[in-house]
Coordinates of C-alpha atoms and ligand atoms in Angstrom, one line a residue:
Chain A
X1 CA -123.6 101.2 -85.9
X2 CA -120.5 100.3 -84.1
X3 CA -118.2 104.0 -84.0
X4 CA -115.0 102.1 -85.2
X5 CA -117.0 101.0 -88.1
X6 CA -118.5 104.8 -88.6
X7 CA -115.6 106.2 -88.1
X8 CA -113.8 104.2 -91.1
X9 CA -116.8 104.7 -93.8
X10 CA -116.6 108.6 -93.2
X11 CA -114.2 109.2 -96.6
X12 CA -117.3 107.1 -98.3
X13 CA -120.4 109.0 -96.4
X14 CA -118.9 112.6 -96.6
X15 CA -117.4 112.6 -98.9
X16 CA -118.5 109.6 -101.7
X17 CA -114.6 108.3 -101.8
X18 CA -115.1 105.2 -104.5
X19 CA -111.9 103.3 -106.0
X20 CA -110.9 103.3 -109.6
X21 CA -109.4 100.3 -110.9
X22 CA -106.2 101.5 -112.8
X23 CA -106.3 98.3 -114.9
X24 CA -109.7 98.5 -116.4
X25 CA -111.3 101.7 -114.8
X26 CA -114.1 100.1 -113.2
X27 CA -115.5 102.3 -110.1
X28 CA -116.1 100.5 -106.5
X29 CA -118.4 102.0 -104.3
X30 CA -117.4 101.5 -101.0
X31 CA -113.8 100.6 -102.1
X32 CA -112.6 97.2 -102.9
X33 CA -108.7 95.8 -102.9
X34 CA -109.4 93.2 -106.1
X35 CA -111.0 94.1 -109.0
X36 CA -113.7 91.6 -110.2
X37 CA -113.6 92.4 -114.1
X38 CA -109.5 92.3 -115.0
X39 CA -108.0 91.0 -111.0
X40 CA -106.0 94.0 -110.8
X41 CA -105.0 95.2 -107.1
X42 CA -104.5 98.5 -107.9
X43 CA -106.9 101.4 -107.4
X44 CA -106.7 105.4 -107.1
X45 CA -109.3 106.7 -105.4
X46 CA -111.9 109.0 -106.6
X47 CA -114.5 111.5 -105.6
X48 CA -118.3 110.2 -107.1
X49 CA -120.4 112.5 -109.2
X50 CA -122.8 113.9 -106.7
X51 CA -125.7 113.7 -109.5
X52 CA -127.8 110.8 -110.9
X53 CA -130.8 109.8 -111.9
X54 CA -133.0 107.7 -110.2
X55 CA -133.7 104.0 -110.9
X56 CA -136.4 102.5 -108.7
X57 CA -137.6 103.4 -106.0
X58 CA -140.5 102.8 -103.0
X59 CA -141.6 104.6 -100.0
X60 CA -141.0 102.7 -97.0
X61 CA -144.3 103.2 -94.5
X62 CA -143.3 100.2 -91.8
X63 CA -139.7 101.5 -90.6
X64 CA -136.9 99.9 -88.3
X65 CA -136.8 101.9 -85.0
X66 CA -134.3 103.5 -85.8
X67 CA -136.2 105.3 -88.5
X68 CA -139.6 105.2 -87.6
X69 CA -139.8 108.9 -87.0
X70 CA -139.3 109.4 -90.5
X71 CA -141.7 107.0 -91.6
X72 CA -143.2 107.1 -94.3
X73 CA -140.0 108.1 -96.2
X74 CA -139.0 107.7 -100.7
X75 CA -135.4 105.3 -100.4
X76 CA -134.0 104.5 -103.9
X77 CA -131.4 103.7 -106.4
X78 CA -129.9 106.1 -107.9
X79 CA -127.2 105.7 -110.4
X80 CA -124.9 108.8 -110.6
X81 CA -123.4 110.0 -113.2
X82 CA -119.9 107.9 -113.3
X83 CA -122.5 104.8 -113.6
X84 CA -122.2 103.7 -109.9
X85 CA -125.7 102.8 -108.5
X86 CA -126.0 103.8 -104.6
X87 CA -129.2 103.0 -102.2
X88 CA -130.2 106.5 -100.6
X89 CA -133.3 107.9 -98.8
X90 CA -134.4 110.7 -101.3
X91 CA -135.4 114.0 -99.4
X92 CA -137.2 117.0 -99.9
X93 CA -139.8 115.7 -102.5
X94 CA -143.4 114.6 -102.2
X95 CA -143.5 110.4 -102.6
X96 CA -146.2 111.4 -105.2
X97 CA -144.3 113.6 -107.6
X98 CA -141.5 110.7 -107.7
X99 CA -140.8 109.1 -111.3
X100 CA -138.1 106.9 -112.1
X101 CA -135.9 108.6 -114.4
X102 CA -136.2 111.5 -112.2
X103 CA -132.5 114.1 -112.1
X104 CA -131.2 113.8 -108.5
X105 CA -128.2 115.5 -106.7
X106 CA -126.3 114.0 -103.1
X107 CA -126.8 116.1 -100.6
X108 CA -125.1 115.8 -96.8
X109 CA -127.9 114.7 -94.2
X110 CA -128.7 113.5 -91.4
X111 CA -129.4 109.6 -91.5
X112 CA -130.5 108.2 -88.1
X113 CA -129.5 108.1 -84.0
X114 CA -128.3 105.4 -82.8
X115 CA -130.6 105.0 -79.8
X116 CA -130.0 107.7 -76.5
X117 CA -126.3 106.6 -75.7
X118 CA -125.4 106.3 -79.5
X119 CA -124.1 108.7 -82.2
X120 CA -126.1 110.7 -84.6
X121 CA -125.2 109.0 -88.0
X122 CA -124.5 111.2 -90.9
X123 CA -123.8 110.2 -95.0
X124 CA -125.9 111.6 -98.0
X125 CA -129.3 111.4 -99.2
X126 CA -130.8 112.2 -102.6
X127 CA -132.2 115.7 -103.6
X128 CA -134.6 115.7 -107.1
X129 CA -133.5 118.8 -108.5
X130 CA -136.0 121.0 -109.9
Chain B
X1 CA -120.1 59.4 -107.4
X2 CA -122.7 58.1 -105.5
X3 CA -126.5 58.7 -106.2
X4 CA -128.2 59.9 -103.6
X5 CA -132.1 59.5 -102.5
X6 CA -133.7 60.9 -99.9
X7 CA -136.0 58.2 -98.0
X8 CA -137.5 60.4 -94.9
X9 CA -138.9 63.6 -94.2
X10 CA -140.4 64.9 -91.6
X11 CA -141.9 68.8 -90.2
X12 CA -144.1 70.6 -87.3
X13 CA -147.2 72.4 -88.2
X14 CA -145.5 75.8 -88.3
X15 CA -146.4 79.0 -86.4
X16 CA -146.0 80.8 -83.5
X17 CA -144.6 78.1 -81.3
X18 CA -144.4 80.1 -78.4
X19 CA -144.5 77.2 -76.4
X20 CA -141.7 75.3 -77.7
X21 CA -137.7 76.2 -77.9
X22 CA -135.7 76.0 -81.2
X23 CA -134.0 72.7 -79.8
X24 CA -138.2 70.8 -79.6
X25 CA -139.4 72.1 -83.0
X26 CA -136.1 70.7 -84.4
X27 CA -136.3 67.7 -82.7
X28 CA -139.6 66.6 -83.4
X29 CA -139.3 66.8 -87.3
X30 CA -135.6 65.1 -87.3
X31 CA -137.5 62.0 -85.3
X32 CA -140.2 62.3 -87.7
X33 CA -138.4 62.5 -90.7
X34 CA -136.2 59.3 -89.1
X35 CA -139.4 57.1 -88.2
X36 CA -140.5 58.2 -92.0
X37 CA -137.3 56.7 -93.5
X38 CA -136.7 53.5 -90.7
X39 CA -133.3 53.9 -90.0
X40 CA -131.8 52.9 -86.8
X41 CA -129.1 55.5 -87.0
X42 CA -127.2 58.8 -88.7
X43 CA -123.7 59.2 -89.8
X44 CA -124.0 62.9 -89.5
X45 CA -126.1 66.2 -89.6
X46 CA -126.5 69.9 -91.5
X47 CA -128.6 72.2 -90.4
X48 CA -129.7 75.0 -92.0
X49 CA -130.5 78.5 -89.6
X50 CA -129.5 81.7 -90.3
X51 CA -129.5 83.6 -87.0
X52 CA -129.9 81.6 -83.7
X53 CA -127.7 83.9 -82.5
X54 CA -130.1 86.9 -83.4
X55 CA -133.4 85.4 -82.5
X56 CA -132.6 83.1 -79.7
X57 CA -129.1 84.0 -78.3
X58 CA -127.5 80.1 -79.5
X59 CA -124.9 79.8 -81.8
X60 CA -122.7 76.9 -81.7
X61 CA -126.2 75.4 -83.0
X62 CA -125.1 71.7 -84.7
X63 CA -123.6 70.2 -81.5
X64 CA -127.2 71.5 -79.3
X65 CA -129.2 70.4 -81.9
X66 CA -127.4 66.8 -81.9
X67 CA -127.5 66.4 -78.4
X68 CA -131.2 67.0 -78.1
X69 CA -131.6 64.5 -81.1
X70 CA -129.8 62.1 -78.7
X71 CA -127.1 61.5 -81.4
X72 CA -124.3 63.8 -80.4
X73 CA -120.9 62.4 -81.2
X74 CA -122.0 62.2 -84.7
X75 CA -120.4 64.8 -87.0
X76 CA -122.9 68.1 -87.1
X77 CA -122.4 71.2 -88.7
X78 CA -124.7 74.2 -89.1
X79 CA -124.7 76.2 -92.5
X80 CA -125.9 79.4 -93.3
X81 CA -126.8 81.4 -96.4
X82 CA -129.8 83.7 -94.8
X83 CA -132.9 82.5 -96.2
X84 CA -131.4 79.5 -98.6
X85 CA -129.5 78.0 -95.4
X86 CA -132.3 75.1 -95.4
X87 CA -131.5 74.6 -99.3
X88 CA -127.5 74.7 -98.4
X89 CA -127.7 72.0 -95.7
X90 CA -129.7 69.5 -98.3
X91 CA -127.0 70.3 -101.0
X92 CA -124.2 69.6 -98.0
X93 CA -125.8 66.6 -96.9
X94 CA -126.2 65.3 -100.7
X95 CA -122.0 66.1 -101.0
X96 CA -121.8 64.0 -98.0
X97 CA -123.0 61.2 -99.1
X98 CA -122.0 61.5 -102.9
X99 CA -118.3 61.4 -101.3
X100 CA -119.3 58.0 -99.6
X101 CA -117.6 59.6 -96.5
X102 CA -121.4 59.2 -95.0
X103 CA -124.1 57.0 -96.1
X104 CA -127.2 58.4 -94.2
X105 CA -127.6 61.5 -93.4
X106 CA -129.9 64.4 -91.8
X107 CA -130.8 67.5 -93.5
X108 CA -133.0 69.8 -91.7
X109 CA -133.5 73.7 -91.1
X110 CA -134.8 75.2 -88.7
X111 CA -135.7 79.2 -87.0
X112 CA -137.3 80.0 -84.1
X113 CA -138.1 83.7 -84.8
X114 CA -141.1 84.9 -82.1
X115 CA -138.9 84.7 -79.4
X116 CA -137.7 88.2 -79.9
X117 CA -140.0 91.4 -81.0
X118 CA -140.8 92.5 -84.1
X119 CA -138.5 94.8 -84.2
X120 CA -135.9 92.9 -83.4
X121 CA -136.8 90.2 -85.6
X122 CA -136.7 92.8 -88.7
X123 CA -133.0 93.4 -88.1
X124 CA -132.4 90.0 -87.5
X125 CA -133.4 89.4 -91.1
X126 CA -132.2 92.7 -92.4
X127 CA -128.6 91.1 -91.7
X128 CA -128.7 89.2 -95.0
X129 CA -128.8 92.6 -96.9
X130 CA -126.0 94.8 -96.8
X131 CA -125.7 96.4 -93.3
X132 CA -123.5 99.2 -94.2
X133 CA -124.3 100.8 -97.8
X134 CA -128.5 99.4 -97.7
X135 CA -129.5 98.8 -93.9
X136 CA -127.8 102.2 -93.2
X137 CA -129.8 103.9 -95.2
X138 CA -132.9 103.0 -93.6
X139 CA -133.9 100.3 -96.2
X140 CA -136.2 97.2 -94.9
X141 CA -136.3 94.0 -96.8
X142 CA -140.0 94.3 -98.1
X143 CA -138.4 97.8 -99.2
X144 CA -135.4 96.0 -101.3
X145 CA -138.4 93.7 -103.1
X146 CA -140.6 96.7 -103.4
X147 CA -138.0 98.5 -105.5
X148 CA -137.4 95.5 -107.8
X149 CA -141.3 95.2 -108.3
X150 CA -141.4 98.7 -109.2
X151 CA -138.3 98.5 -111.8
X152 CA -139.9 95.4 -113.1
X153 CA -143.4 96.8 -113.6
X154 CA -141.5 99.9 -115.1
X155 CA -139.9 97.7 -117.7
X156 CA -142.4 95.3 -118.2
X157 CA -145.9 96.7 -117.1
X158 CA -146.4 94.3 -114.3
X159 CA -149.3 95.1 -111.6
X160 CA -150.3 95.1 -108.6
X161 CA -152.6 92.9 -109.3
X162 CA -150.6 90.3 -111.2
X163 CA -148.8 90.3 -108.0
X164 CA -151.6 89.4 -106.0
X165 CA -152.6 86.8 -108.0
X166 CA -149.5 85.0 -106.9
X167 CA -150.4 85.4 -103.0
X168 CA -154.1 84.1 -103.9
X169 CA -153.1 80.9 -105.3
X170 CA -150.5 80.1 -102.9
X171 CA -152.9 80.6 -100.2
X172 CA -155.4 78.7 -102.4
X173 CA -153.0 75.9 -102.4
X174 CA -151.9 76.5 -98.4
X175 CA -155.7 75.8 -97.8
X176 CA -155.1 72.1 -98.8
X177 CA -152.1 71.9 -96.5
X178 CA -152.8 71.2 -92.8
X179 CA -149.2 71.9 -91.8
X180 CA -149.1 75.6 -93.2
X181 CA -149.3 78.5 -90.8
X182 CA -151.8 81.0 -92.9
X183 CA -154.3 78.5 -94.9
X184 CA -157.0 81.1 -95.2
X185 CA -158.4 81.9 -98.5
X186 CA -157.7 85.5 -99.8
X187 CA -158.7 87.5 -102.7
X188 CA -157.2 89.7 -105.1
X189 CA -159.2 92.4 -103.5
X190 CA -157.9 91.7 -100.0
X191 CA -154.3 91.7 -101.4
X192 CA -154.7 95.1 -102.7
X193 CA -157.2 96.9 -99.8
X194 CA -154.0 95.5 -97.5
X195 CA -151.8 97.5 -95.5
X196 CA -148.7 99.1 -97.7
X197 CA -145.6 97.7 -96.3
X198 CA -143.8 99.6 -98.9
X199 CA -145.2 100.7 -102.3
X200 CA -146.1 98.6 -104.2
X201 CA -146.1 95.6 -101.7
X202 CA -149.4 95.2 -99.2
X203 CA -148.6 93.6 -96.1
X204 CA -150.4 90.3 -98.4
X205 CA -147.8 90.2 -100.6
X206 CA -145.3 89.5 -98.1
X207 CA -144.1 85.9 -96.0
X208 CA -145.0 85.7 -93.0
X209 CA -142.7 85.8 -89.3
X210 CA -142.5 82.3 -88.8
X211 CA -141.4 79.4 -86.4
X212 CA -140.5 75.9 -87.5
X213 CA -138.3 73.3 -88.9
X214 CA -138.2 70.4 -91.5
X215 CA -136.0 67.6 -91.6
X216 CA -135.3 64.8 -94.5
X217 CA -133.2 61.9 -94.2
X218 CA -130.9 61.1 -97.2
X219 CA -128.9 58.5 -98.1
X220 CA -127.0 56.2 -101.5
X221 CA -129.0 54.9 -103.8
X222 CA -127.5 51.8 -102.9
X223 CA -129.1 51.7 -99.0
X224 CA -132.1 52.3 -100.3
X225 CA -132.2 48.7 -101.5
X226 CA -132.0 47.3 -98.2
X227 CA -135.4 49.7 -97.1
X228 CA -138.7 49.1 -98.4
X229 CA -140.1 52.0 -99.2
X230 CA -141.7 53.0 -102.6
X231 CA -141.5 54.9 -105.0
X232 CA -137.5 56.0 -104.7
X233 CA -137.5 59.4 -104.9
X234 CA -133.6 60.7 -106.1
X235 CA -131.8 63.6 -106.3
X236 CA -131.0 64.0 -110.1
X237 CA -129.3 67.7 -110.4
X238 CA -128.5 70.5 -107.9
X239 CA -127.0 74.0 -108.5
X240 CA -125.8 77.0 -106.1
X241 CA -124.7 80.0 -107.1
X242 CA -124.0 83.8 -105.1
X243 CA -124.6 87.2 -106.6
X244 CA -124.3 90.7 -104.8
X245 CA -126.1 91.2 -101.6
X246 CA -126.5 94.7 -102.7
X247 CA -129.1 94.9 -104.8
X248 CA -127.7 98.0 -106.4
X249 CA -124.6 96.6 -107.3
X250 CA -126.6 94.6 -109.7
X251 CA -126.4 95.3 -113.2
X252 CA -130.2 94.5 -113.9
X253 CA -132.8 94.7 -110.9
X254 CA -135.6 93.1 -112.9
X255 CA -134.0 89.4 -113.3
X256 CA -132.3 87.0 -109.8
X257 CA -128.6 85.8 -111.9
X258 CA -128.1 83.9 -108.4
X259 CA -130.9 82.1 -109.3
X260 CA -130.6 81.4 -112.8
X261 CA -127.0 80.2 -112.5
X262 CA -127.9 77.8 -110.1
X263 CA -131.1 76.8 -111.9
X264 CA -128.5 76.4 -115.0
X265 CA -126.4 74.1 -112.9
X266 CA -129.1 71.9 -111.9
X267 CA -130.5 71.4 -115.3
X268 CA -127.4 70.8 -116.1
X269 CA -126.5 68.1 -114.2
X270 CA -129.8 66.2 -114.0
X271 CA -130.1 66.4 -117.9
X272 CA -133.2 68.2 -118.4
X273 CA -135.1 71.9 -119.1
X274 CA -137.9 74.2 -117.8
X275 CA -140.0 72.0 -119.7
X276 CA -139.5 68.6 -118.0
X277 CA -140.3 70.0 -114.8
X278 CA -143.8 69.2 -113.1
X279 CA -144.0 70.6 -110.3
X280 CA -141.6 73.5 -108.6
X281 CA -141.3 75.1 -105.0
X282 CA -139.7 78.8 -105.3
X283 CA -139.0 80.9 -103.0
X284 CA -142.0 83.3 -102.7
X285 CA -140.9 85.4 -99.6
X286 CA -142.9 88.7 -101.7
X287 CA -144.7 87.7 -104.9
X288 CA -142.8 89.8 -106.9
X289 CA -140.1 87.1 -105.8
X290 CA -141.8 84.4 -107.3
X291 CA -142.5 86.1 -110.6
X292 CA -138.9 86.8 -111.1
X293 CA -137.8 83.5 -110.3
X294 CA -139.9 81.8 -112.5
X295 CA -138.5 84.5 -114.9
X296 CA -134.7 83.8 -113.9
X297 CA -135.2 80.3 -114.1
X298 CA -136.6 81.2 -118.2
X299 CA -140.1 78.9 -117.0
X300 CA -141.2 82.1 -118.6
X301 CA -139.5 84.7 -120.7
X302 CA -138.7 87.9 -118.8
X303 CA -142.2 90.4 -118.0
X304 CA -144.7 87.1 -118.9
X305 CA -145.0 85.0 -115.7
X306 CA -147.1 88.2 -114.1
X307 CA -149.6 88.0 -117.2
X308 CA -149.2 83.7 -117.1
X309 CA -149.7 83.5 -113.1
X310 CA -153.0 85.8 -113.9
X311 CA -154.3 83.0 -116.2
X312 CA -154.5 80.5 -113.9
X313 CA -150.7 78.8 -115.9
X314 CA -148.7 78.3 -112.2
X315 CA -152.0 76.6 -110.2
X316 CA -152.0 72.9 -109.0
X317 CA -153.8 71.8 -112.2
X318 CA -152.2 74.8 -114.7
X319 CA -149.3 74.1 -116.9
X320 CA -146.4 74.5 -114.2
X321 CA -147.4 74.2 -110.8
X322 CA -145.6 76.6 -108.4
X323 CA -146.0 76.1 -105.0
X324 CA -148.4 73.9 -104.4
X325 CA -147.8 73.7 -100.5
X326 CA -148.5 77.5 -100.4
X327 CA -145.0 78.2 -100.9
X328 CA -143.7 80.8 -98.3
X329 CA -146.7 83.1 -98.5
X330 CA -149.1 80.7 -97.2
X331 CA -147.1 78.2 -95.4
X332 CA -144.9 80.1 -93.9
X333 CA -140.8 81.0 -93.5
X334 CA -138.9 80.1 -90.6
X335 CA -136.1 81.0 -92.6
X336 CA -133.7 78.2 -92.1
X337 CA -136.1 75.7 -92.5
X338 CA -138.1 76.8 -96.0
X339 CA -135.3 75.0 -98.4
X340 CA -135.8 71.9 -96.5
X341 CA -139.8 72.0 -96.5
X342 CA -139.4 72.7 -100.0
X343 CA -137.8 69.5 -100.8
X344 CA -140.0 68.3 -98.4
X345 CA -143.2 68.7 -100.3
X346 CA -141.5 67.9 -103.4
X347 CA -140.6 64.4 -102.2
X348 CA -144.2 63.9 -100.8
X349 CA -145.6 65.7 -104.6
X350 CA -143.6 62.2 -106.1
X351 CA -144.3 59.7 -104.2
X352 CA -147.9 60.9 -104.5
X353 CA -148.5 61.7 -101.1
X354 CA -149.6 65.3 -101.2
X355 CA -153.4 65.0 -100.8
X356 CA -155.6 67.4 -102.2
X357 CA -152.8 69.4 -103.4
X358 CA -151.4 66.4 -105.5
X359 CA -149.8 67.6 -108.7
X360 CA -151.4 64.5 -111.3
X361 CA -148.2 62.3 -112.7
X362 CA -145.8 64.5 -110.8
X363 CA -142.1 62.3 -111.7
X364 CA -140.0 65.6 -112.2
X365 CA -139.8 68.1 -109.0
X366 CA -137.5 70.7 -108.9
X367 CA -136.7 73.6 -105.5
X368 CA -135.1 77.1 -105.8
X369 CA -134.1 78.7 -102.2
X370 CA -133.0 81.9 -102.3
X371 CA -130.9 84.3 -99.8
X372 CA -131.4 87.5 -99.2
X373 CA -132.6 89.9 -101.8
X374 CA -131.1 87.1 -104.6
X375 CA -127.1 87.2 -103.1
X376 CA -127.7 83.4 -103.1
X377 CA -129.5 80.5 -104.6
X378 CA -129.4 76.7 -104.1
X379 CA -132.1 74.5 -106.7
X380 CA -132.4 70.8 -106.5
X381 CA -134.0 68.5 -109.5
X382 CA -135.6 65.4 -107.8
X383 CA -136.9 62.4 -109.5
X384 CA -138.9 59.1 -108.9
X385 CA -137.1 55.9 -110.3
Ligands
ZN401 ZN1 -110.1 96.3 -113.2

């Protein structure tokens, strides 16, 4: 990933900044300047719940290069607790033990390298918690 | 407005072309589809592709394209909507003419996708999901289908091998068509001793890497009455809709509302239902895709086309035919070409030219190309007059 673009998702990858609509409430993850369900314009900006639950899931075996040294690895969508729904590796687990439904909490991980000259690229990944 | 009908078509045996360039394959199914129709000239062009940039290093793709055709000067354009570009450039080319600013025009799609590696052809197509909050994360796109077949065989008990079913009878029907690029005959057993790509999809439930093009000339009903060609095969209804690319931004990951908005739309227009339909092409890039279309587009209520695809319901001869040229699976998807062989195969379906894959009394066709993981959908509702 391009830096300038890393560098300006950080608030959402470290720290899970989401807008909050203060016309109707509703919760954008990565932050939006319109709202789609009442057209308001105006947001504040939150800090997401850091647990969910998750929704589906797979284990990816055939990777990107970027991640083939993780391969095979659980990604899914987990829904935290404030009802936004997020795509995240989920770490620490054995694929096998996985259920949907399964408790989950964000932790702060590695993600991937960007090749030799790029940057290590950081953000969260879920945790099932025990 | 104008009717519109579409009087030519026109596509390569698809494959790895290795030795042919984008500009060739293109070519050679736009002169086909022109021979097909007998017209002496073109008004103007759309051409589906999503990323000639990404596979081939060409953007600006319209004006080469047009000058390869030999018709440059002509008004060309080049849309994209990932994987439904082929469907967008019909539904452009049918506005076209409807406006009467163009009475005979080209539709075509086209991808030339082995001229770059695997890998790079995986995050060439990765580009239609959601680079930074899905692709990011390490997500592939047999990954983003995998976890919609899992939520949907969570809610609804699909299987594994409800979803093979769908890959054998495409390929059954890909057997009976000499242009498609995998016409071999699998089992259900084959589908499920098959590589995972990514629980629960086997490298057999996924579309192939694929290069090609398709190309269909269209034009107002009135033209048609100074060509003699029979039957007329018209375009009767066509809807397009866009949804989230990210698939968890959707509210429900079981059911496509791209799709069934746009499915709405055509119906809509054309005047008819699920039930008037005879034959359909969906977009079957996993078979979990195709279930949930024919789900989206209410052919079948929600968690029954797994169970109706498993009795034999969606083959050539069953009670909805989907697919019948293979579909993705079997023919193959150069993604900006598989709208346009879509209505391709339709056209040929009604005018009764389809072979041994001929759907009997076929007079009501209908397409759905989809984008992405479902972020967009164009259908088309064709009839013969
Ligand atoms: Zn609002």
């Amino acid at each position: 990933m391009a830096i300038p673009n890393y560098w300006r998702s950080i608030p959402q990858r470290y720290r899970y900044e989401a807008a909050k609509c203060t016309g109707c409430g509703k919760i954008f993850f990565p932050p939006r300047i319109v709202c789609d369900e009442c057209a308001s314009r105006s947001f504040e900006t939150i800090n997401l719940s850091r647990y969910g639950k998750i929704v589906t899931f797979t284990v990816i075996r055939i990777a990107p290069s970027q991640f083939v040294d993780q391969a095979p690895y659980p990604i899914g969508i987990v829904e935290l607790n404030d009802g936004i729904k997020i795509c995240t590796q989920i770490a620490d687990c054995n694929p096998d033990d996985l259920k949907i439904g399964m408790p989950v909490r964000l932790e702060f991980r590695k993600i991937s390298q960007d090749g030799t000259p790029g940057i290590i690229q950081y953000g969260y990944k879920a945790v099932p918690v025990k | 407005m104008r009717d519109v009908a579409i009087i030519g078509v026109g596509m390569n045996k698809w494959g790895e072309l290795w030795k042919q360039s984008i500009h060739e394959i293109f070519v050679e199914a736009a002169l086909e589809a022109i021979d097909d129709a007998g017209v002496d000239h073109i008004d103007s062009m759309y051409v589906g592709c999503m990323s000639g940039g990404l596979f081939n290093g060409q953007e600006h793709l319209a004006s080469v394209l047009a000058d390869y055709l030999g018709v440059a000067s002509i008004p060309a354009a080049r849309v994209e909507s990932a994987c439904a570009s082929g469907g967008l450039a019909v539904k452009c080319g049918i506005l076209d003419v409807m406006s009467g600013a163009s009475d005979i025009v080209l539709v075509g799609g086209v991808e030339k996708m082995t001229d770059v590696s695997g890998d790079a052809a995986t995050f060439a197509l990765a580009t239609a999901a959601d680079q930074e909050y899905e692709v990011y994360q390490g997500v592939t796109f047999p990954g983003l289908y995998a976890m919609m077949a899992h939520a949907h065989m969570h809610k609804y008990g699909t299987t594994s091998a409800q979803l093979a079913a769908v890959a054998v009878k495409n390929h059954a029907n890909g057997s009976k068509n000499p242009l498609a690029q995998f016409p071999q005959l699998i089992t259900v057993d084959d589908v499920l001793n098959s590589v995972m790509i990514a629980d629960p999809l086997h490298i057999l439930d996924c579309s192939p890497i694929t290069d090609g093009a398709a190309a269909a000339v269209i034009c107002s009903l009135e033209t048609t009455k100074r060509i003699d060609k029979k039957p007329i095969v018209k375009f009767t209804g066509f809807g397009h809709a866009t949804a989230s690319i990210a698939l968890h931004s959707r509210s429900d990951l079981t059911t496509l509302t791209a799709t069934t908005e746009a499915g709405n739309r055509a119906f809509k227009m054309a005047g008819r239902t699920p039930a008037d339909i005879d034959v359909i092409e969906v977009h079957d890039c996993f078979t979990i895709a195709e279930l949930m279309v024919l789900e989206s587009l209410r052919f079948f209520e929600p968690g029954q086309a797994g169970p109706a695809t498993e009795a034999g319901l969606t083959q050539i001869d069953g009670k909805i035919p989907v697919n019948a040229s293979g579909g993705l699976k079997s023919k193959g998807h150069p993604v900006g070409a598989t709208g346009v062989a879509q209505i391709i195969e339709i056209t040929k379906q009604l005018r009764g030219e389809a072979g041994d894959r001929q759907v009997k009394n076929a007079r009501i066709g209908m397409t759905q190309n989809m984008g992405g993981s479902g972020g967009s959908t164009v259908t088309h509702i064709m009839e013969v007059i």
